[in-house]
Amino acid sequence: MKVAVAGTGYVGLVTGVCLAENGHEVTCVDVDENKIKMMQEGKAPIYEPGLQELMTKNSERLKFTTDHVSAYRDAEVIFIGVGTPEKKDGSANLSYVFAVADQIADSVQNECVVVVKSTVPIGTNDRVEAAVNERCAGRVKIHVASNPEFLAQGTAVRDTLHSSRIVIGVEDDFAKDRLLQLYSWSDAPMVVTNRRSAEMIKYASNDFLALKISYINEIANLCEAIGADIKDVAKGMSYDSRIGDKFLNAGIGYGGSCFPKDTKALSWLATFNDHEIKTVKAAIEVNENQKLLPIKKARRYFNDLRGINVAVLGLTFKPGTDDLREAPSLVTVPVLIDDGAKIRAWDPVGVSNFKKQVPEGVTYCDSIEETLKGADICFIFTEWKDVLELDPGMFVKLMNNPIVVDGRNCFDVEKIASVKGLVYDSIGRAVIDTRS
Ligand code: UGA
């Protein structure tokens, strides 16, 4: 099938590449000329496991262009995968979605389906359909479908090729049949529903996961206060299949481009419709406080952070991505800089993005060992494999004052307890102090 994809961020690019992998002819469109040039040369502009390989493998079925007219003109399906960033009031900014919708209406020559993949407030698909058809003024019929994505960064290709489910929100058989045909290669469960339900499935799913994280983080904070261990508590909960074992990792809060934005957007949407979504509002508040935890913990050990040598392991909001959006590191590191701490940081792929947000005040290291050398305190913000595999004896060997604030519970407490000369302060577990 002839497919066009507007927007080459995580959602658009991964969708385009995975559709090409399944035999479709795909043209990806973006306004960023440098990015398009890079992709025309065969290079993936983002770090995402498996993406580069699939781009290379399917190069004959994949085109990249800034010329939206040629891309949309005779496409059978056009995906909108552009950003819906958060506005100051927490609502979603839909200007990119509607700008693309206008371009599509001006370009298409044949009856086609426009698929909104971007996460959009409930009712947006209806508005897009009205807008494109009004602009076309009967010249050609455009059907609009909602097809939210459920990929997570770091596993985006796998999540798309082996989806947990494919949600198709349609109002007519033309759109439904075309999308079922487009996805005929997939063995994922298909949920065919109306457009508003499809839009809601996306928000309800993401916000439920955010809630689950904030819930386990609150339980973790309580565990610290009463002497329980969150890892054991989560394990004990997980055997109940109604609870499950996923998304019960306590830590310093969720980041990324989705949960923070989608929780605020749903809360805003509820308020706008005279409802109050109390659970989601609570999840947002808990998460904001959770991001402050590393600093609160550091102050247990230092009254004044001026001149203190700080080691930071991991900057990205989670492993497997170079994305820094809403990363807890972006809350803590600027505070440490303002407090006059001397910071050395390591991250395998996130450094260049971090520098864009925090241009000064951090020295970057190529290895964990170099980062730890001479440090008075170490913060772990991301559970990268190299951190998980680190011998905790290295903290004692390399640091000046081995205090470790582990925001992602990377180490087994028993393993840590066997290392002499260390303070280990993690989330929802007792502080381990083996100095004496
Ligand atoms: C999330 C969802 O997981 C995807 O299903 C969804 O499609 C995507 O948003 C989206 O809307 O595009 P993503 O933001 O890439 O994916 O990352 P997650 O793996 O969900 O992690 C988000 C944050 O939650 C990370 O900061 C992670 O460290 C944190 N987290 C996750 C925890 O603190 N504890 C957990 O148990 C799990």
CSV table of C-alpha atoms and ligand atoms in Angstrom, one decimal:
chain,number,residue,atom,x,y,z
A,1,MET,CA,0.0,0.0,0.0
A,2,LYS,CA,1.2,3.6,-0.7
A,3,VAL,CA,1.7,5.2,2.7
A,4,ALA,CA,2.9,8.7,3.7
A,5,VAL,CA,3.9,9.6,7.3
A,6,ALA,CA,4.0,13.2,8.5
A,7,GLY,CA,6.6,13.7,11.2
A,8,THR,CA,9.7,11.7,11.7
A,9,GLY,CA,10.0,11.7,15.5
A,10,TYR,CA,9.9,8.4,17.5
A,11,VAL,CA,6.3,7.7,16.5
A,12,GLY,CA,6.3,8.7,12.9
A,13,LEU,CA,9.7,7.3,11.9
A,14,VAL,CA,9.3,4.0,13.7
A,15,THR,CA,5.8,3.6,12.2
A,16,GLY,CA,7.1,4.3,8.7
A,17,VAL,CA,10.1,2.0,9.0
A,18,CYS,CA,8.0,-0.8,10.4
A,19,LEU,CA,5.4,-0.5,7.7
A,20,ALA,CA,8.1,-0.6,5.1
A,21,GLU,CA,9.5,-3.7,6.8
A,22,ASN,CA,6.0,-5.3,6.2
A,23,GLY,CA,6.0,-4.5,2.5
A,24,HIS,CA,4.4,-1.1,2.2
A,25,GLU,CA,5.8,1.7,0.1
A,26,VAL,CA,6.4,4.5,2.6
A,27,THR,CA,7.3,8.2,2.2
A,28,CYS,CA,8.2,10.0,5.4
A,29,VAL,CA,7.8,13.8,5.5
A,30,ASP,CA,9.4,16.3,7.8
A,31,VAL,CA,10.0,20.1,7.7
A,32,ASP,CA,13.5,19.7,9.1
A,33,GLU,CA,15.8,19.6,6.1
A,34,ASN,CA,18.9,18.5,8.0
A,35,LYS,CA,17.1,15.5,9.4
A,36,ILE,CA,15.6,14.6,6.0
A,37,LYS,CA,19.0,14.8,4.4
A,38,MET,CA,20.5,12.5,7.1
A,39,MET,CA,17.8,10.0,6.5
A,40,GLN,CA,18.2,10.2,2.7
A,41,GLU,CA,21.8,9.2,3.4
A,42,GLY,CA,20.5,6.2,5.2
A,43,LYS,CA,21.2,7.4,8.8
A,44,ALA,CA,18.6,7.2,11.6
A,45,PRO,CA,18.4,10.6,13.4
A,46,ILE,CA,17.4,9.0,16.7
A,47,TYR,CA,18.9,6.3,18.8
A,48,GLU,CA,16.4,3.4,18.9
A,49,PRO,CA,17.5,-0.3,19.0
A,50,GLY,CA,16.9,-2.0,15.6
A,51,LEU,CA,15.9,1.2,13.8
A,52,GLN,CA,19.0,1.8,11.8
A,53,GLU,CA,19.2,-1.9,10.7
A,54,LEU,CA,15.5,-1.8,9.5
A,55,MET,CA,16.1,1.5,7.7
A,56,THR,CA,19.1,0.0,5.8
A,57,LYS,CA,17.3,-3.2,5.1
A,58,ASN,CA,14.1,-1.5,3.7
A,59,SER,CA,15.8,1.4,1.9
A,60,GLU,CA,14.1,0.6,-1.4
A,61,ARG,CA,10.6,0.9,0.1
A,62,LEU,CA,11.5,4.0,2.2
A,63,LYS,CA,11.7,7.6,1.0
A,64,PHE,CA,12.3,10.8,2.9
A,65,THR,CA,11.3,14.2,1.8
A,66,THR,CA,10.4,17.7,2.8
A,67,ASP,CA,8.1,17.9,-0.3
A,68,HIS,CA,4.7,17.1,1.3
A,69,VAL,CA,2.7,17.6,-1.9
A,70,SER,CA,4.4,14.7,-3.7
A,71,ALA,CA,4.3,12.5,-0.6
A,72,TYR,CA,0.5,13.0,0.0
A,73,ARG,CA,-0.7,13.4,-3.6
A,74,ASP,CA,-1.6,9.7,-4.3
A,75,ALA,CA,-1.0,8.1,-0.9
A,76,GLU,CA,-3.7,5.6,0.2
A,77,VAL,CA,-3.0,6.1,3.9
A,78,ILE,CA,-1.5,9.2,5.4
A,79,PHE,CA,-0.3,9.0,9.0
A,80,ILE,CA,0.0,12.1,11.2
A,81,GLY,CA,2.7,11.5,13.7
A,82,VAL,CA,3.7,15.1,14.6
A,83,GLY,CA,4.2,16.3,18.1
A,84,THR,CA,1.4,17.5,20.4
A,85,PRO,CA,3.5,19.4,23.0
A,86,GLU,CA,2.1,20.6,26.3
A,87,LYS,CA,0.9,24.2,26.4
A,88,LYS,CA,1.4,26.3,29.5
A,89,ASP,CA,-2.0,25.4,30.8
A,90,GLY,CA,-1.3,21.6,30.4
A,91,SER,CA,-3.5,21.2,27.4
A,92,ALA,CA,-2.1,19.7,24.1
A,93,ASN,CA,-0.9,22.0,21.4
A,94,LEU,CA,-2.6,20.8,18.2
A,95,SER,CA,-1.2,23.4,15.8
A,96,TYR,CA,1.2,20.9,14.2
A,97,VAL,CA,-1.6,18.4,13.7
A,98,PHE,CA,-3.9,20.9,12.0
A,99,ALA,CA,-1.0,22.4,9.9
A,100,VAL,CA,-0.4,18.9,8.5
A,101,ALA,CA,-4.1,18.4,8.0
A,102,ASP,CA,-4.3,21.5,5.9
A,103,GLN,CA,-1.4,20.4,3.7
A,104,ILE,CA,-3.0,17.0,3.2
A,105,ALA,CA,-6.3,18.6,2.2
A,106,ASP,CA,-4.4,20.7,-0.3
A,107,SER,CA,-2.4,17.9,-1.8
A,108,VAL,CA,-4.4,14.7,-2.0
A,109,GLN,CA,-5.9,13.7,-5.4
A,110,ASN,CA,-7.6,10.4,-4.4
A,111,GLU,CA,-10.0,9.3,-1.7
A,112,CYS,CA,-7.8,8.3,1.2
A,113,VAL,CA,-7.5,7.7,4.9
A,114,VAL,CA,-5.8,10.1,7.2
A,115,VAL,CA,-4.7,8.3,10.4
A,116,VAL,CA,-4.0,10.4,13.5
A,117,LYS,CA,-1.2,8.6,15.4
A,118,SER,CA,-0.2,11.5,17.5
A,119,THR,CA,-1.7,11.5,21.0
A,120,VAL,CA,-4.6,13.9,20.8
A,121,PRO,CA,-7.4,15.0,23.1
A,122,ILE,CA,-10.7,13.3,22.7
A,123,GLY,CA,-12.7,14.8,19.8
A,124,THR,CA,-9.6,15.9,17.8
A,125,ASN,CA,-10.1,13.3,15.1
A,126,ASP,CA,-13.6,14.6,14.5
A,127,ARG,CA,-12.2,18.1,14.2
A,128,VAL,CA,-9.5,16.9,11.8
A,129,GLU,CA,-12.1,15.2,9.6
A,130,ALA,CA,-14.3,18.3,9.5
A,131,ALA,CA,-11.3,20.5,8.7
A,132,VAL,CA,-9.8,18.5,5.9
A,133,ASN,CA,-13.2,17.9,4.2
A,134,GLU,CA,-14.2,21.5,4.5
A,135,ARG,CA,-10.9,22.6,3.0
A,136,CYS,CA,-11.2,20.0,0.1
A,137,ALA,CA,-14.8,21.4,-0.6
A,138,GLY,CA,-15.9,18.1,-2.2
A,139,ARG,CA,-12.9,17.8,-4.5
A,140,VAL,CA,-12.0,14.5,-2.9
A,141,LYS,CA,-13.2,12.5,0.1
A,142,ILE,CA,-10.9,12.1,3.1
A,143,HIS,CA,-11.7,9.7,5.9
A,144,VAL,CA,-10.1,10.2,9.3
A,145,ALA,CA,-9.2,7.3,11.7
A,146,SER,CA,-7.6,7.3,15.1
A,147,ASN,CA,-4.8,4.7,15.5
A,148,PRO,CA,-2.9,5.5,18.8
A,149,GLU,CA,0.5,4.0,19.3
A,150,PHE,CA,1.7,2.1,22.3
A,151,LEU,CA,5.4,2.0,21.6
A,152,ALA,CA,7.8,2.8,24.4
A,153,GLN,CA,11.1,4.5,23.7
A,154,GLY,CA,14.1,2.1,23.8
A,155,THR,CA,11.8,-0.8,22.6
A,156,ALA,CA,9.9,1.2,19.9
A,157,VAL,CA,10.7,-1.1,17.0
A,158,ARG,CA,9.9,-4.3,18.9
A,159,ASP,CA,6.7,-2.8,20.3
A,160,THR,CA,5.6,-1.8,16.8
A,161,LEU,CA,6.4,-5.1,15.1
A,162,HIS,CA,4.9,-7.1,17.9
A,163,SER,CA,2.2,-4.8,19.2
A,164,SER,CA,0.3,-5.6,22.4
A,165,ARG,CA,-2.8,-4.5,20.4
A,166,ILE,CA,-3.8,-2.4,17.4
A,167,VAL,CA,-6.5,0.1,18.2
A,168,ILE,CA,-8.5,1.4,15.2
A,169,GLY,CA,-11.0,4.2,15.8
A,170,VAL,CA,-13.2,4.7,12.7
A,171,GLU,CA,-16.6,6.1,11.8
A,172,ASP,CA,-17.0,4.3,8.4
A,173,ASP,CA,-16.2,1.1,6.6
A,174,PHE,CA,-13.9,2.6,4.1
A,175,ALA,CA,-11.4,3.7,6.8
A,176,LYS,CA,-11.9,0.5,8.7
A,177,ASP,CA,-11.3,-1.8,5.7
A,178,ARG,CA,-8.3,0.1,4.6
A,179,LEU,CA,-6.6,0.0,8.0
A,180,LEU,CA,-7.4,-3.7,8.5
A,181,GLN,CA,-5.7,-4.3,5.2
A,182,LEU,CA,-2.7,-2.1,6.1
A,183,TYR,CA,-2.2,-4.1,9.3
A,184,SER,CA,-3.0,-7.5,7.8
A,185,TRP,CA,0.6,-8.6,8.5
A,186,SER,CA,0.1,-8.2,12.3
A,187,ASP,CA,-1.1,-10.9,14.6
A,188,ALA,CA,-1.9,-8.4,17.4
A,189,PRO,CA,-5.4,-8.2,18.8
A,190,MET,CA,-7.4,-5.6,16.8
A,191,VAL,CA,-9.7,-3.3,18.8
A,192,VAL,CA,-12.0,-1.6,16.3
A,193,THR,CA,-14.1,1.1,17.9
A,194,ASN,CA,-15.2,4.6,17.3
A,195,ARG,CA,-12.8,7.5,17.1
A,196,ARG,CA,-13.4,9.0,20.6
A,197,SER,CA,-13.0,5.6,22.3
A,198,ALA,CA,-9.7,5.1,20.5
A,199,GLU,CA,-8.5,8.5,21.6
A,200,MET,CA,-9.5,7.7,25.1
A,201,ILE,CA,-7.9,4.3,25.1
A,202,LYS,CA,-4.5,6.0,24.6
A,203,TYR,CA,-4.9,8.5,27.4
A,204,ALA,CA,-6.5,6.0,29.8
A,205,SER,CA,-3.7,3.5,29.2
A,206,ASN,CA,-0.8,5.9,29.6
A,207,ASP,CA,-2.3,7.6,32.7
A,208,PHE,CA,-3.1,4.2,34.3
A,209,LEU,CA,0.6,3.3,34.0
A,210,ALA,CA,1.6,6.7,35.4
A,211,LEU,CA,-0.8,6.1,38.3
A,212,LYS,CA,0.8,2.7,38.9
A,213,ILE,CA,4.2,4.2,39.1
A,214,SER,CA,3.2,7.0,41.4
A,215,TYR,CA,1.3,4.5,43.6
A,216,ILE,CA,4.4,2.3,44.0
A,217,ASN,CA,6.5,5.3,44.6
A,218,GLU,CA,4.3,6.5,47.4
A,219,ILE,CA,4.3,3.0,48.9
A,220,ALA,CA,8.1,3.0,48.6
A,221,ASN,CA,8.4,6.3,50.5
A,222,LEU,CA,6.2,4.8,53.2
A,223,CYS,CA,8.3,1.6,53.2
A,224,GLU,CA,11.4,3.8,54.0
A,225,ALA,CA,9.5,5.4,56.9
A,226,ILE,CA,8.3,2.2,58.4
A,227,GLY,CA,11.2,-0.1,57.7
A,228,ALA,CA,9.7,-2.3,54.9
A,229,ASP,CA,11.5,-3.1,51.6
A,230,ILE,CA,9.7,-2.0,48.4
A,231,LYS,CA,11.3,-4.6,46.2
A,232,ASP,CA,9.9,-7.4,48.4
A,233,VAL,CA,6.6,-5.6,48.7
A,234,ALA,CA,6.3,-5.2,44.9
A,235,LYS,CA,7.3,-8.8,44.4
A,236,GLY,CA,4.7,-10.0,46.9
A,237,MET,CA,2.1,-7.9,45.1
A,238,SER,CA,3.1,-9.1,41.7
A,239,TYR,CA,1.9,-12.7,42.0
A,240,ASP,CA,-1.6,-11.5,42.0
A,241,SER,CA,-2.4,-11.6,38.3
A,242,ARG,CA,-4.8,-8.8,38.7
A,243,ILE,CA,-1.9,-6.6,39.7
A,244,GLY,CA,0.9,-8.1,37.6
A,245,ASP,CA,4.6,-7.6,37.8
A,246,LYS,CA,5.1,-4.7,35.4
A,247,PHE,CA,5.5,-1.0,36.3
A,248,LEU,CA,6.1,-1.7,39.9
A,249,ASN,CA,9.6,-0.4,40.0
A,250,ALA,CA,9.9,2.4,42.5
A,251,GLY,CA,12.3,5.2,41.6
A,252,ILE,CA,12.7,8.9,41.3
A,253,GLY,CA,9.6,9.4,39.1
A,254,TYR,CA,8.5,8.9,35.5
A,255,GLY,CA,9.9,11.1,32.8
A,256,GLY,CA,9.7,11.0,29.0
A,257,SER,CA,7.6,12.7,26.4
A,258,CYS,CA,4.4,10.8,27.2
A,259,PHE,CA,3.4,10.2,30.8
A,260,PRO,CA,4.1,13.8,32.1
A,261,LYS,CA,2.3,15.3,29.1
A,262,ASP,CA,-0.6,12.8,28.9
A,263,THR,CA,-1.4,13.0,32.6
A,264,LYS,CA,-1.6,16.8,32.4
A,265,ALA,CA,-3.6,16.7,29.2
A,266,LEU,CA,-6.2,14.3,30.6
A,267,SER,CA,-6.5,16.4,33.8
A,268,TRP,CA,-6.9,19.5,31.7
A,269,LEU,CA,-9.5,17.8,29.5
A,270,ALA,CA,-11.5,16.6,32.6
A,271,THR,CA,-11.5,20.1,34.0
A,272,PHE,CA,-12.6,21.5,30.7
A,273,ASN,CA,-15.5,19.1,30.7
A,274,ASP,CA,-16.5,20.0,34.3
A,275,HIS,CA,-15.0,16.9,35.8
A,276,GLU,CA,-12.1,16.4,38.2
A,277,ILE,CA,-9.9,13.4,37.6
A,278,LYS,CA,-8.5,13.2,41.1
A,279,THR,CA,-6.4,10.0,40.7
A,280,VAL,CA,-4.5,11.4,37.8
A,281,LYS,CA,-4.0,14.7,39.5
A,282,ALA,CA,-2.6,12.9,42.5
A,283,ALA,CA,-0.2,10.9,40.2
A,284,ILE,CA,1.1,14.2,38.8
A,285,GLU,CA,1.7,15.7,42.2
A,286,VAL,CA,3.4,12.6,43.6
A,287,ASN,CA,5.7,12.4,40.5
A,288,GLU,CA,6.8,16.0,40.9
A,289,ASN,CA,7.7,15.4,44.5
A,290,GLN,CA,9.5,12.2,43.7
A,291,LYS,CA,11.9,13.9,41.4
A,292,LEU,CA,13.1,16.0,44.3
A,293,LEU,CA,14.0,13.0,46.3
A,294,PRO,CA,17.7,12.7,45.3
A,295,ILE,CA,18.4,16.3,46.5
A,296,LYS,CA,16.5,15.6,49.8
A,297,LYS,CA,18.5,12.5,50.3
A,298,ALA,CA,21.8,14.3,49.5
A,299,ARG,CA,21.0,16.8,52.2
A,300,ARG,CA,21.0,14.0,54.8
A,301,TYR,CA,24.8,13.8,54.2
A,302,PHE,CA,25.8,17.3,53.4
A,303,ASN,CA,24.5,20.5,54.9
A,304,ASP,CA,26.2,22.5,52.1
A,305,LEU,CA,26.9,21.0,48.7
A,306,ARG,CA,29.3,23.8,47.7
A,307,GLY,CA,32.6,22.3,46.4
A,308,ILE,CA,31.3,18.7,46.9
A,309,ASN,CA,32.4,16.3,44.1
A,310,VAL,CA,29.3,14.8,42.6
A,311,ALA,CA,29.2,11.8,40.2
A,312,VAL,CA,26.1,11.3,38.1
A,313,LEU,CA,25.4,8.0,36.5
A,314,GLY,CA,22.8,8.2,33.8
A,315,LEU,CA,21.0,11.3,32.5
A,316,THR,CA,18.2,10.0,30.2
A,317,PHE,CA,14.7,9.5,31.5
A,318,LYS,CA,15.2,5.7,31.1
A,319,PRO,CA,17.7,3.4,29.5
A,320,GLY,CA,17.8,2.6,25.8
A,321,THR,CA,17.1,6.1,24.6
A,322,ASP,CA,18.9,9.4,24.2
A,323,ASP,CA,15.8,11.3,25.1
A,324,LEU,CA,16.0,13.8,28.0
A,325,ARG,CA,12.4,15.1,28.1
A,326,GLU,CA,11.2,15.5,31.7
A,327,ALA,CA,14.1,13.4,32.9
A,328,PRO,CA,14.6,13.5,36.7
A,329,SER,CA,18.3,14.4,36.1
A,330,LEU,CA,17.1,17.7,34.7
A,331,VAL,CA,15.6,18.6,38.0
A,332,THR,CA,18.5,17.5,40.2
A,333,VAL,CA,21.6,18.6,38.2
A,334,PRO,CA,20.6,22.3,37.9
A,335,VAL,CA,20.0,22.4,41.7
A,336,LEU,CA,23.4,20.9,42.3
A,337,ILE,CA,25.0,23.4,40.0
A,338,ASP,CA,23.2,26.3,41.7
A,339,ASP,CA,24.4,24.9,45.1
A,340,GLY,CA,28.0,25.0,43.9
A,341,ALA,CA,28.7,21.3,43.6
A,342,LYS,CA,31.4,20.0,41.1
A,343,ILE,CA,29.6,17.6,38.8
A,344,ARG,CA,31.0,14.8,36.7
A,345,ALA,CA,28.5,12.9,34.6
A,346,TRP,CA,28.3,9.8,32.5
A,347,ASP,CA,25.6,8.6,30.1
A,348,PRO,CA,26.2,6.3,27.1
A,349,VAL,CA,24.0,8.3,24.6
A,350,GLY,CA,22.4,11.2,26.4
A,351,VAL,CA,25.2,13.7,26.8
A,352,SER,CA,24.7,15.8,23.7
A,353,ASN,CA,21.0,16.3,24.4
A,354,PHE,CA,21.8,17.1,28.1
A,355,LYS,CA,24.3,19.7,27.0
A,356,LYS,CA,21.5,21.5,25.0
A,357,GLN,CA,19.4,21.8,28.2
A,358,VAL,CA,22.2,22.4,30.7
A,359,PRO,CA,25.0,24.0,28.7
A,360,GLU,CA,27.4,24.7,31.6
A,361,GLY,CA,28.5,23.3,35.0
A,362,VAL,CA,29.0,19.7,34.2
A,363,THR,CA,32.2,17.7,33.2
A,364,TYR,CA,31.3,14.7,31.1
A,365,CYS,CA,33.2,11.4,31.4
A,366,ASP,CA,33.6,8.5,29.0
A,367,SER,CA,33.4,5.8,31.6
A,368,ILE,CA,31.7,5.1,34.9
A,369,GLU,CA,35.1,4.6,36.6
A,370,GLU,CA,36.4,8.1,35.5
A,371,THR,CA,33.1,9.6,36.8
A,372,LEU,CA,33.4,8.0,40.2
A,373,LYS,CA,37.0,9.0,40.8
A,374,GLY,CA,37.3,11.2,43.8
A,375,ALA,CA,33.5,11.8,44.2
A,376,ASP,CA,31.9,12.6,47.5
A,377,ILE,CA,28.5,11.4,46.5
A,378,CYS,CA,27.1,9.5,43.5
A,379,PHE,CA,23.6,9.8,42.1
A,380,ILE,CA,22.2,7.1,39.9
A,381,PHE,CA,19.4,8.5,37.7
A,382,THR,CA,19.2,5.8,34.9
A,383,GLU,CA,19.4,2.1,35.2
A,384,TRP,CA,21.7,1.6,32.2
A,385,LYS,CA,23.1,-2.0,31.8
A,386,ASP,CA,26.6,-0.8,32.6
A,387,VAL,CA,25.4,0.5,35.9
A,388,LEU,CA,23.4,-2.6,36.7
A,389,GLU,CA,26.5,-4.7,35.9
A,390,LEU,CA,28.9,-2.5,38.0
A,391,ASP,CA,30.8,-4.1,40.8
A,392,PRO,CA,29.6,-2.1,43.8
A,393,GLY,CA,33.1,-2.5,45.3
A,394,MET,CA,34.1,0.1,42.6
A,395,PHE,CA,32.3,2.8,44.6
A,396,VAL,CA,34.6,2.2,47.6
A,397,LYS,CA,37.6,1.8,45.4
A,398,LEU,CA,37.2,5.0,43.4
A,399,MET,CA,35.2,7.5,45.4
A,400,ASN,CA,36.6,9.8,48.0
A,401,ASN,CA,33.5,9.4,50.2
A,402,PRO,CA,31.4,6.4,49.0
A,403,ILE,CA,27.9,7.7,49.4
A,404,VAL,CA,25.5,6.4,46.7
A,405,VAL,CA,22.0,7.7,46.1
A,406,ASP,CA,20.5,5.1,43.8
A,407,GLY,CA,17.3,6.6,42.2
A,408,ARG,CA,16.6,3.4,40.3
A,409,ASN,CA,17.3,0.6,42.8
A,410,CYS,CA,20.0,-0.9,40.6
A,411,PHE,CA,21.6,-3.1,43.3
A,412,ASP,CA,20.6,-6.0,45.5
A,413,VAL,CA,20.7,-5.0,49.1
A,414,GLU,CA,22.5,-8.2,50.1
A,415,LYS,CA,25.2,-7.5,47.5
A,416,ILE,CA,25.7,-4.0,48.8
A,417,ALA,CA,25.7,-5.1,52.4
A,418,SER,CA,28.7,-7.3,51.7
A,419,VAL,CA,30.8,-4.3,50.5
A,420,LYS,CA,32.7,-2.6,53.3
A,421,GLY,CA,33.0,1.2,53.6
A,422,LEU,CA,29.8,2.3,51.7
A,423,VAL,CA,26.6,4.3,52.3
A,424,TYR,CA,23.9,3.1,50.0
A,425,ASP,CA,20.6,5.1,49.9
A,426,SER,CA,18.0,3.8,47.5
A,427,ILE,CA,14.2,4.2,47.1
A,428,GLY,CA,11.9,2.5,49.5
A,429,ARG,CA,14.6,0.4,51.2
A,430,ALA,CA,16.6,0.9,54.4
A,431,VAL,CA,19.8,2.9,54.0
A,432,ILE,CA,22.8,0.5,54.1
A,433,ASP,CA,25.8,1.9,55.9
A,434,THR,CA,28.8,-0.4,56.0
A,435,ARG,CA,31.4,2.2,57.1
A,436,SER,CA,32.0,0.9,60.6
B,1,UGA,C1,5.2,5.2,27.5
B,1,UGA,C2,4.3,3.9,27.5
B,1,UGA,O1,5.0,2.9,28.3
B,1,UGA,C3,4.0,3.4,26.1
B,1,UGA,O2,3.1,2.3,26.1
B,1,UGA,C4,3.4,4.6,25.3
B,1,UGA,O3,3.1,4.2,24.0
B,1,UGA,C5,4.4,5.7,25.3
B,1,UGA,O4,4.6,6.2,26.7
B,1,UGA,C6,3.8,6.9,24.5
B,1,UGA,O5,2.7,7.4,24.8
B,1,UGA,O6,4.3,7.2,23.4
B,1,UGA,P1,7.8,5.7,27.3
B,1,UGA,O7,7.5,7.1,27.8
B,1,UGA,O8,8.7,5.5,26.2
B,1,UGA,O9,6.5,4.9,27.0
B,1,UGA,O10,8.5,4.9,28.5
B,1,UGA,P2,8.2,4.0,29.7
B,1,UGA,O11,9.0,2.7,29.6
B,1,UGA,O12,6.7,3.8,29.9
B,1,UGA,O13,8.8,4.8,31.0
B,1,UGA,C7,8.3,6.0,31.3
B,1,UGA,C8,8.9,6.5,32.6
B,1,UGA,O14,8.4,5.7,33.7
B,1,UGA,C9,10.5,6.3,32.7
B,1,UGA,O15,11.0,7.5,33.3
B,1,UGA,C10,10.7,5.1,33.6
B,1,UGA,O16,11.9,5.2,34.3
B,1,UGA,C11,9.5,5.2,34.5
B,1,UGA,N1,9.1,4.0,35.1
B,1,UGA,C12,8.6,2.9,34.4
B,1,UGA,C13,9.2,3.8,36.5
B,1,UGA,O17,9.7,4.7,37.2
B,1,UGA,N2,8.9,2.6,37.1
B,1,UGA,C14,8.4,1.6,36.4
B,1,UGA,O18,8.1,0.5,37.0
B,1,UGA,C15,8.3,1.7,35.0
